[in-house]
Amino acid sequence: ERATQSQQTHRFSTLIISIMTHIHKNLRVLDGNDQIKGLLTIIRNQDTSRADFIFYSDRLLRLVIEEALGTLPFDKIQVTTPTGSVYNGVKFSSKVCGVSIVRAGESMENALRASCRDIRIGKILIQRDEETGLPQLFYSKLPQDISSRHVLLLDPMLATGGSVMKAIEVLKTAGVDTSRIIFVNLIAAPEGIEIMAKEYPEVKIVTAEVDEKLNEKRYIIPGIGDFGDRYFGTTD
C-alpha cells in the first residue's frame, strides 16, 4: 500500500511539473531523484530539529544555486592542461550578482557565496501593507552596476508571487533587464508560477519542487511551514 501511495505521489508530482513547465517555459525543476526527495523529506518534517533543518536546507540550496548558475550564458574557451593537452571548455560570459528578499532569502546567501567567490549580494525588504494587503517596498540596497549583471533573485518560497513581483519591479527600476533575472527558490506553488508566467514570462525560475496548491490562508500545501522562522530559529 505504501509503495502504491508513493507511486501515485510520484505520478502526481510529475504531472504538476509537466503542466507548470508548459505554462511557464522558463521554469526549471531539479531532477526528482531519491537524494533530492530525501533532503526535501527531512526539511518538510515538522519534527526535524533546527540544526538538521539548516544543514539539509543548505545542501538543497547549494543544488538549486548550481542549477541556476547553469542557466547563465557561457563563452567557449580553450585551456592547456598539465599534460600539455588542449581542453575545449567554457567560461561565464556575463557578470552576476545576487539579491536576497529579506528575511528568508538571506538564508540562501551562504550557498551562493560558496558557489561564486566574492559575489556581490544586494538586499530587498518587502512587507505587506496591513490595510491593503499589497506588498510594499521598505528597503533596498543593490550593487551600483547591477544593470550590467545577471541577477540571481533569492527567496526560498514562491507562494502567491506578490513579493517576488514587487522585487522584480525594484530591479527593473534599477535598470535590470527582466530577461537577466533568475528567481531561485526551494518550493513553488502552482499559483505563483502561473502569475509569474503571466506577468514576467522571461524571468527564469529555478526550484527544487513544485507543490500541490495554496490553501485558503495562502499557505503552500504540503509546504514546509515558515522557512525563515525555522531556519533562523524564531518559531514559538
C-alpha positions as protocol buffer text, in pm:
chain_id: "A"
residue {
  index: 1
  type: GLU
  ca { x: 0 y: 0 z: 0 }
}
residue {
  index: 2
  type: ARG
  ca { x: 283 y: 241 z: 85 }
}
residue {
  index: 3
  type: ALA
  ca { x: 451 y: 159 z: -246 }
}
residue {
  index: 4
  type: THR
  ca { x: 127 y: 234 z: -429 }
}
residue {
  index: 5
  type: GLN
  ca { x: 88 y: 569 z: -248 }
}
residue {
  index: 6
  type: SER
  ca { x: 449 y: 656 z: -330 }
}
residue {
  index: 7
  type: GLN
  ca { x: 393 y: 575 z: -697 }
}
residue {
  index: 8
  type: GLN
  ca { x: 78 y: 786 z: -703 }
}
residue {
  index: 9
  type: THR
  ca { x: 259 y: 1078 z: -539 }
}
residue {
  index: 10
  type: HIS
  ca { x: 542 y: 1049 z: -793 }
}
residue {
  index: 11
  type: ARG
  ca { x: 298 y: 1045 z: -1085 }
}
residue {
  index: 12
  type: PHE
  ca { x: 111 y: 1344 z: -942 }
}
residue {
  index: 13
  type: SER
  ca { x: 435 y: 1538 z: -895 }
}
residue {
  index: 14
  type: THR
  ca { x: 548 y: 1454 z: -1248 }
}
residue {
  index: 15
  type: LEU
  ca { x: 210 y: 1569 z: -1383 }
}
residue {
  index: 16
  type: ILE
  ca { x: 228 y: 1902 z: -1197 }
}
residue {
  index: 17
  type: ILE
  ca { x: 580 y: 1968 z: -1323 }
}
residue {
  index: 18
  type: SER
  ca { x: 475 y: 1885 z: -1679 }
}
residue {
  index: 19
  type: ILE
  ca { x: 179 y: 2123 z: -1659 }
}
residue {
  index: 20
  type: MET
  ca { x: 378 y: 2402 z: -1496 }
}
residue {
  index: 21
  type: THR
  ca { x: 669 y: 2382 z: -1742 }
}
residue {
  index: 22
  type: HIS
  ca { x: 413 y: 2407 z: -2022 }
}
residue {
  index: 23
  type: ILE
  ca { x: 261 y: 2717 z: -1860 }
}
residue {
  index: 24
  type: HIS
  ca { x: 596 y: 2877 z: -1775 }
}
residue {
  index: 25
  type: LYS
  ca { x: 853 y: 2797 z: -2044 }
}
residue {
  index: 26
  type: ASN
  ca { x: 1140 y: 2928 z: -1830 }
}
residue {
  index: 27
  type: LEU
  ca { x: 1068 y: 2705 z: -1529 }
}
residue {
  index: 28
  type: ARG
  ca { x: 1338 y: 2457 z: -1429 }
}
residue {
  index: 29
  type: VAL
  ca { x: 1284 y: 2196 z: -1157 }
}
residue {
  index: 30
  type: LEU
  ca { x: 1562 y: 1988 z: -1005 }
}
residue {
  index: 31
  type: ASP
  ca { x: 1576 y: 1627 z: -1110 }
}
residue {
  index: 32
  type: GLY
  ca { x: 1347 y: 1447 z: -866 }
}
residue {
  index: 33
  type: ASN
  ca { x: 1591 y: 1172 z: -772 }
}
residue {
  index: 34
  type: ASP
  ca { x: 1590 y: 999 z: -433 }
}
residue {
  index: 35
  type: GLN
  ca { x: 1864 y: 1224 z: -295 }
}
residue {
  index: 36
  type: ILE
  ca { x: 1661 y: 1539 z: -367 }
}
residue {
  index: 37
  type: LYS
  ca { x: 1343 y: 1374 z: -237 }
}
residue {
  index: 38
  type: GLY
  ca { x: 1524 y: 1263 z: 78 }
}
residue {
  index: 39
  type: LEU
  ca { x: 1652 y: 1613 z: 153 }
}
residue {
  index: 40
  type: LEU
  ca { x: 1306 y: 1761 z: 92 }
}
residue {
  index: 41
  type: THR
  ca { x: 1153 y: 1497 z: 320 }
}
residue {
  index: 42
  type: ILE
  ca { x: 1382 y: 1595 z: 606 }
}
residue {
  index: 43
  type: ILE
  ca { x: 1319 y: 1969 z: 586 }
}
residue {
  index: 44
  type: ARG
  ca { x: 943 y: 1923 z: 541 }
}
residue {
  index: 45
  type: ASN
  ca { x: 916 y: 1709 z: 855 }
}
residue {
  index: 46
  type: GLN
  ca { x: 777 y: 1918 z: 1142 }
}
residue {
  index: 47
  type: ASP
  ca { x: 982 y: 1709 z: 1389 }
}
residue {
  index: 48
  type: THR
  ca { x: 1317 y: 1790 z: 1226 }
}
residue {
  index: 49
  type: SER
  ca { x: 1549 y: 1977 z: 1463 }
}
residue {
  index: 50
  type: ARG
  ca { x: 1661 y: 2326 z: 1372 }
}
residue {
  index: 51
  type: ALA
  ca { x: 2022 y: 2208 z: 1332 }
}
residue {
  index: 52
  type: ASP
  ca { x: 1917 y: 1940 z: 1083 }
}
residue {
  index: 53
  type: PHE
  ca { x: 1678 y: 2180 z: 909 }
}
residue {
  index: 54
  type: ILE
  ca { x: 1962 y: 2425 z: 848 }
}
residue {
  index: 55
  type: PHE
  ca { x: 2210 y: 2157 z: 742 }
}
residue {
  index: 56
  type: TYR
  ca { x: 1984 y: 1986 z: 489 }
}
residue {
  index: 57
  type: SER
  ca { x: 1832 y: 2312 z: 367 }
}
residue {
  index: 58
  type: ASP
  ca { x: 2183 y: 2437 z: 295 }
}
residue {
  index: 59
  type: ARG
  ca { x: 2254 y: 2125 z: 90 }
}
residue {
  index: 60
  type: LEU
  ca { x: 1940 y: 2178 z: -116 }
}
residue {
  index: 61
  type: LEU
  ca { x: 2006 y: 2549 z: -154 }
}
residue {
  index: 62
  type: ARG
  ca { x: 2352 y: 2476 z: -294 }
}
residue {
  index: 63
  type: LEU
  ca { x: 2195 y: 2242 z: -551 }
}
residue {
  index: 64
  type: VAL
  ca { x: 1938 y: 2493 z: -674 }
}
residue {
  index: 65
  type: ILE
  ca { x: 2202 y: 2768 z: -684 }
}
residue {
  index: 66
  type: GLU
  ca { x: 2425 y: 2549 z: -901 }
}
residue {
  index: 67
  type: GLU
  ca { x: 2129 y: 2468 z: -1126 }
}
residue {
  index: 68
  type: ALA
  ca { x: 2054 y: 2840 z: -1160 }
}
residue {
  index: 69
  type: LEU
  ca { x: 2415 y: 2916 z: -1249 }
}
residue {
  index: 70
  type: GLY
  ca { x: 2384 y: 2661 z: -1527 }
}
residue {
  index: 71
  type: THR
  ca { x: 2124 y: 2883 z: -1698 }
}
residue {
  index: 72
  type: LEU
  ca { x: 2372 y: 3171 z: -1739 }
}
residue {
  index: 73
  type: PRO
  ca { x: 2534 y: 3242 z: -2077 }
}
residue {
  index: 74
  type: PHE
  ca { x: 2879 y: 3094 z: -2140 }
}
residue {
  index: 75
  type: ASP
  ca { x: 3155 y: 3158 z: -2394 }
}
residue {
  index: 76
  type: LYS
  ca { x: 3375 y: 2886 z: -2541 }
}
residue {
  index: 77
  type: ILE
  ca { x: 3739 y: 2886 z: -2430 }
}
residue {
  index: 78
  type: GLN
  ca { x: 4046 y: 2668 z: -2475 }
}
residue {
  index: 79
  type: VAL
  ca { x: 4289 y: 2594 z: -2191 }
}
residue {
  index: 80
  type: THR
  ca { x: 4604 y: 2386 z: -2168 }
}
residue {
  index: 81
  type: THR
  ca { x: 4606 y: 2106 z: -1912 }
}
residue {
  index: 82
  type: PRO
  ca { x: 4914 y: 1998 z: -1708 }
}
residue {
  index: 83
  type: THR
  ca { x: 4967 y: 1720 z: -1964 }
}
residue {
  index: 84
  type: GLY
  ca { x: 5014 y: 1981 z: -2237 }
}
residue {
  index: 85
  type: SER
  ca { x: 4683 y: 1893 z: -2398 }
}
residue {
  index: 86
  type: VAL
  ca { x: 4425 y: 2145 z: -2513 }
}
residue {
  index: 87
  type: TYR
  ca { x: 4083 y: 2130 z: -2349 }
}
residue {
  index: 88
  type: ASN
  ca { x: 3780 y: 2289 z: -2510 }
}
residue {
  index: 89
  type: GLY
  ca { x: 3576 y: 2438 z: -2229 }
}
residue {
  index: 90
  type: VAL
  ca { x: 3356 y: 2733 z: -2140 }
}
residue {
  index: 91
  type: LYS
  ca { x: 3357 y: 3031 z: -1905 }
}
residue {
  index: 92
  type: PHE
  ca { x: 3093 y: 3273 z: -1776 }
}
residue {
  index: 93
  type: SER
  ca { x: 3029 y: 3540 z: -2036 }
}
residue {
  index: 94
  type: SER
  ca { x: 2846 y: 3781 z: -1806 }
}
residue {
  index: 95
  type: LYS
  ca { x: 2888 y: 3928 z: -1460 }
}
residue {
  index: 96
  type: VAL
  ca { x: 2646 y: 3801 z: -1197 }
}
residue {
  index: 97
  type: CYS
  ca { x: 2522 y: 3918 z: -859 }
}
residue {
  index: 98
  type: GLY
  ca { x: 2271 y: 3800 z: -601 }
}
residue {
  index: 99
  type: VAL
  ca { x: 1977 y: 3984 z: -447 }
}
residue {
  index: 100
  type: SER
  ca { x: 1804 y: 3833 z: -145 }
}
residue {
  index: 101
  type: ILE
  ca { x: 1446 y: 3913 z: -48 }
}
residue {
  index: 102
  type: VAL
  ca { x: 1476 y: 3975 z: 326 }
}
residue {
  index: 103
  type: ARG
  ca { x: 1441 y: 3783 z: 554 }
}
residue {
  index: 104
  type: ALA
  ca { x: 1410 y: 3424 z: 429 }
}
residue {
  index: 105
  type: GLY
  ca { x: 1613 y: 3498 z: 117 }
}
residue {
  index: 106
  type: GLU
  ca { x: 1917 y: 3573 z: 334 }
}
residue {
  index: 107
  type: SER
  ca { x: 1932 y: 3201 z: 418 }
}
residue {
  index: 108
  type: MET
  ca { x: 2042 y: 3142 z: 57 }
}
residue {
  index: 109
  type: GLU
  ca { x: 2336 y: 3381 z: 62 }
}
residue {
  index: 110
  type: ASN
  ca { x: 2589 y: 3134 z: 204 }
}
residue {
  index: 111
  type: ALA
  ca { x: 2508 y: 2881 z: -68 }
}
residue {
  index: 112
  type: LEU
  ca { x: 2559 y: 3150 z: -331 }
}
residue {
  index: 113
  type: ARG
  ca { x: 2888 y: 3263 z: -180 }
}
residue {
  index: 114
  type: ALA
  ca { x: 3006 y: 2900 z: -165 }
}
residue {
  index: 115
  type: SER
  ca { x: 2940 y: 2872 z: -539 }
}
residue {
  index: 116
  type: CYS
  ca { x: 3059 y: 3217 z: -652 }
}
residue {
  index: 117
  type: ARG
  ca { x: 3362 y: 3360 z: -475 }
}
residue {
  index: 118
  type: ASP
  ca { x: 3345 y: 3732 z: -388 }
}
residue {
  index: 119
  type: ILE
  ca { x: 2998 y: 3769 z: -540 }
}
residue {
  index: 120
  type: ARG
  ca { x: 2813 y: 4092 z: -469 }
}
residue {
  index: 121
  type: ILE
  ca { x: 2478 y: 4049 z: -293 }
}
residue {
  index: 122
  type: GLY
  ca { x: 2207 y: 4312 z: -261 }
}
residue {
  index: 123
  type: LYS
  ca { x: 1901 y: 4311 z: -38 }
}
residue {
  index: 124
  type: ILE
  ca { x: 1535 y: 4400 z: -79 }
}
residue {
  index: 125
  type: LEU
  ca { x: 1292 y: 4419 z: 213 }
}
residue {
  index: 126
  type: ILE
  ca { x: 926 y: 4384 z: 122 }
}
residue {
  index: 127
  type: GLN
  ca { x: 634 y: 4363 z: 366 }
}
residue {
  index: 128
  type: ARG
  ca { x: 261 y: 4351 z: 322 }
}
residue {
  index: 129
  type: ASP
  ca { x: 58 y: 4664 z: 392 }
}
residue {
  index: 130
  type: GLU
  ca { x: -179 y: 4578 z: 677 }
}
residue {
  index: 131
  type: GLU
  ca { x: -466 y: 4778 z: 526 }
}
residue {
  index: 132
  type: THR
  ca { x: -438 y: 4689 z: 156 }
}
residue {
  index: 133
  type: GLY
  ca { x: -265 y: 4352 z: 186 }
}
residue {
  index: 134
  type: LEU
  ca { x: -37 y: 4455 z: -101 }
}
residue {
  index: 135
  type: PRO
  ca { x: 341 y: 4414 z: -90 }
}
residue {
  index: 136
  type: GLN
  ca { x: 526 y: 4735 z: -6 }
}
residue {
  index: 137
  type: LEU
  ca { x: 895 y: 4815 z: -52 }
}
residue {
  index: 138
  type: PHE
  ca { x: 1061 y: 4912 z: 277 }
}
residue {
  index: 139
  type: TYR
  ca { x: 1430 y: 4897 z: 188 }
}
residue {
  index: 140
  type: SER
  ca { x: 1664 y: 4812 z: -99 }
}
residue {
  index: 141
  type: LYS
  ca { x: 2042 y: 4815 z: -132 }
}
residue {
  index: 142
  type: LEU
  ca { x: 2173 y: 4698 z: -468 }
}
residue {
  index: 143
  type: PRO
  ca { x: 2516 y: 4684 z: -638 }
}
residue {
  index: 144
  type: GLN
  ca { x: 2577 y: 5009 z: -828 }
}
residue {
  index: 145
  type: ASP
  ca { x: 2643 y: 4826 z: -1156 }
}
residue {
  index: 146
  type: ILE
  ca { x: 2352 y: 4585 z: -1122 }
}
residue {
  index: 147
  type: SER
  ca { x: 2205 y: 4690 z: -1458 }
}
residue {
  index: 148
  type: SER
  ca { x: 2504 y: 4528 z: -1633 }
}
residue {
  index: 149
  type: ARG
  ca { x: 2474 y: 4199 z: -1444 }
}
residue {
  index: 150
  type: HIS
  ca { x: 2264 y: 3884 z: -1444 }
}
residue {
  index: 151
  type: VAL
  ca { x: 2075 y: 3872 z: -1115 }
}
residue {
  index: 152
  type: LEU
  ca { x: 2003 y: 3567 z: -902 }
}
residue {
  index: 153
  type: LEU
  ca { x: 1696 y: 3672 z: -702 }
}
residue {
  index: 154
  type: LEU
  ca { x: 1678 y: 3468 z: -382 }
}
residue {
  index: 155
  type: ASP
  ca { x: 1372 y: 3362 z: -183 }
}
residue {
  index: 156
  type: PRO
  ca { x: 1315 y: 3001 z: -73 }
}
residue {
  index: 157
  type: MET
  ca { x: 936 y: 3004 z: -120 }
}
residue {
  index: 158
  type: LEU
  ca { x: 714 y: 3105 z: -412 }
}
residue {
  index: 159
  type: ALA
  ca { x: 353 y: 3123 z: -292 }
}
residue {
  index: 160
  type: THR
  ca { x: 130 y: 3395 z: -440 }
}
residue {
  index: 161
  type: GLY
  ca { x: 418 y: 3563 z: -619 }
}
residue {
  index: 162
  type: GLY
  ca { x: 342 y: 3906 z: -470 }
}
residue {
  index: 163
  type: SER
  ca { x: 681 y: 3960 z: -305 }
}
residue {
  index: 164
  type: VAL
  ca { x: 892 y: 3839 z: -595 }
}
residue {
  index: 165
  type: MET
  ca { x: 700 y: 4051 z: -846 }
}
residue {
  index: 166
  type: LYS
  ca { x: 749 y: 4357 z: -626 }
}
residue {
  index: 167
  type: ALA
  ca { x: 1120 y: 4273 z: -608 }
}
residue {
  index: 168
  type: ILE
  ca { x: 1132 y: 4245 z: -987 }
}
residue {
  index: 169
  type: GLU
  ca { x: 979 y: 4593 z: -1011 }
}
residue {
  index: 170
  type: VAL
  ca { x: 1261 y: 4723 z: -790 }
}
residue {
  index: 171
  type: LEU
  ca { x: 1521 y: 4556 z: -1012 }
}
residue {
  index: 172
  type: LYS
  ca { x: 1357 y: 4697 z: -1325 }
}
residue {
  index: 173
  type: THR
  ca { x: 1370 y: 5047 z: -1175 }
}
residue {
  index: 174
  type: ALA
  ca { x: 1742 y: 4990 z: -1115 }
}
residue {
  index: 175
  type: GLY
  ca { x: 1786 y: 4920 z: -1486 }
}
residue {
  index: 176
  type: VAL
  ca { x: 1793 y: 4539 z: -1483 }
}
residue {
  index: 177
  type: ASP
  ca { x: 1652 y: 4372 z: -1794 }
}
residue {
  index: 178
  type: THR
  ca { x: 1399 y: 4114 z: -1673 }
}
residue {
  index: 179
  type: SER
  ca { x: 1541 y: 3854 z: -1911 }
}
residue {
  index: 180
  type: ARG
  ca { x: 1859 y: 3867 z: -1699 }
}
residue {
  index: 181
  type: ILE
  ca { x: 1677 y: 3778 z: -1375 }
}
residue {
  index: 182
  type: ILE
  ca { x: 1681 y: 3422 z: -1241 }
}
residue {
  index: 183
  type: PHE
  ca { x: 1448 y: 3362 z: -948 }
}
residue {
  index: 184
  type: VAL
  ca { x: 1590 y: 3085 z: -727 }
}
residue {
  index: 185
  type: ASN
  ca { x: 1379 y: 2907 z: -463 }
}
residue {
  index: 186
  type: LEU
  ca { x: 1321 y: 2572 z: -296 }
}
residue {
  index: 187
  type: ILE
  ca { x: 946 y: 2519 z: -318 }
}
residue {
  index: 188
  type: ALA
  ca { x: 698 y: 2677 z: -558 }
}
residue {
  index: 189
  type: ALA
  ca { x: 319 y: 2677 z: -564 }
}
residue {
  index: 190
  type: PRO
  ca { x: 138 y: 2645 z: -899 }
}
residue {
  index: 191
  type: GLU
  ca { x: -45 y: 2972 z: -835 }
}
residue {
  index: 192
  type: GLY
  ca { x: 283 y: 3161 z: -801 }
}
residue {
  index: 193
  type: ILE
  ca { x: 425 y: 3004 z: -1114 }
}
residue {
  index: 194
  type: GLU
  ca { x: 111 y: 3093 z: -1310 }
}
residue {
  index: 195
  type: ILE
  ca { x: 118 y: 3461 z: -1211 }
}
residue {
  index: 196
  type: MET
  ca { x: 489 y: 3478 z: -1293 }
}
residue {
  index: 197
  type: ALA
  ca { x: 422 y: 3323 z: -1633 }
}
residue {
  index: 198
  type: LYS
  ca { x: 157 y: 3587 z: -1695 }
}
residue {
  index: 199
  type: GLU
  ca { x: 347 y: 3892 z: -1569 }
}
residue {
  index: 200
  type: TYR
  ca { x: 712 y: 3802 z: -1628 }
}
residue {
  index: 201
  type: PRO
  ca { x: 743 y: 3502 z: -1863 }
}
residue {
  index: 202
  type: GLU
  ca { x: 1100 y: 3598 z: -1949 }
}
residue {
  index: 203
  type: VAL
  ca { x: 1217 y: 3561 z: -1585 }
}
residue {
  index: 204
  type: LYS
  ca { x: 1368 y: 3218 z: -1527 }
}
residue {
  index: 205
  type: ILE
  ca { x: 1251 y: 3023 z: -1222 }
}
residue {
  index: 206
  type: VAL
  ca { x: 1470 y: 2750 z: -1071 }
}
residue {
  index: 207
  type: THR
  ca { x: 1315 y: 2545 z: -792 }
}
residue {
  index: 208
  type: ALA
  ca { x: 1364 y: 2213 z: -613 }
}
residue {
  index: 209
  type: GLU
  ca { x: 999 y: 2107 z: -618 }
}
residue {
  index: 210
  type: VAL
  ca { x: 653 y: 2223 z: -724 }
}
residue {
  index: 211
  type: ASP
  ca { x: 387 y: 2169 z: -457 }
}
residue {
  index: 212
  type: GLU
  ca { x: 17 y: 2097 z: -494 }
}
residue {
  index: 213
  type: LYS
  ca { x: -156 y: 2428 z: -418 }
}
residue {
  index: 214
  type: LEU
  ca { x: -218 y: 2718 z: -184 }
}
residue {
  index: 215
  type: ASN
  ca { x: -481 y: 2672 z: 86 }
}
residue {
  index: 216
  type: GLU
  ca { x: -741 y: 2930 z: 189 }
}
residue {
  index: 217
  type: LYS
  ca { x: -480 y: 3106 z: 405 }
}
residue {
  index: 218
  type: ARG
  ca { x: -242 y: 3117 z: 106 }
}
residue {
  index: 219
  type: TYR
  ca { x: -3 y: 2869 z: 267 }
}
residue {
  index: 220
  type: ILE
  ca { x: 180 y: 2630 z: 34 }
}
residue {
  index: 221
  type: ILE
  ca { x: 46 y: 2274 z: 65 }
}
residue {
  index: 222
  type: PRO
  ca { x: 201 y: 2033 z: 166 }
}
residue {
  index: 223
  type: GLY
  ca { x: 460 y: 2303 z: 221 }
}
residue {
  index: 224
  type: ILE
  ca { x: 732 y: 2345 z: 477 }
}
residue {
  index: 225
  type: GLY
  ca { x: 593 y: 2600 z: 723 }
}
residue {
  index: 226
  type: ASP
  ca { x: 758 y: 2939 z: 765 }
}
residue {
  index: 227
  type: PHE
  ca { x: 1104 y: 2880 z: 620 }
}
residue {
  index: 228
  type: GLY
  ca { x: 1257 y: 3191 z: 772 }
}
residue {
  index: 229
  type: ASP
  ca { x: 1131 y: 3111 z: 1121 }
}
residue {
  index: 230
  type: ARG
  ca { x: 1255 y: 2753 z: 1104 }
}
residue {
  index: 231
  type: TYR
  ca { x: 1594 y: 2849 z: 958 }
}
residue {
  index: 232
  type: PHE
  ca { x: 1668 y: 3145 z: 1186 }
}
residue {
  index: 233
  type: GLY
  ca { x: 1511 y: 2993 z: 1499 }
}
residue {
  index: 234
  type: THR
  ca { x: 1232 y: 3243 z: 1554 }
}
residue {
  index: 235
  type: THR
  ca { x: 947 y: 2992 z: 1590 }
}
residue {
  index: 236
  type: ASP
  ca { x: 741 y: 2997 z: 1908 }
}
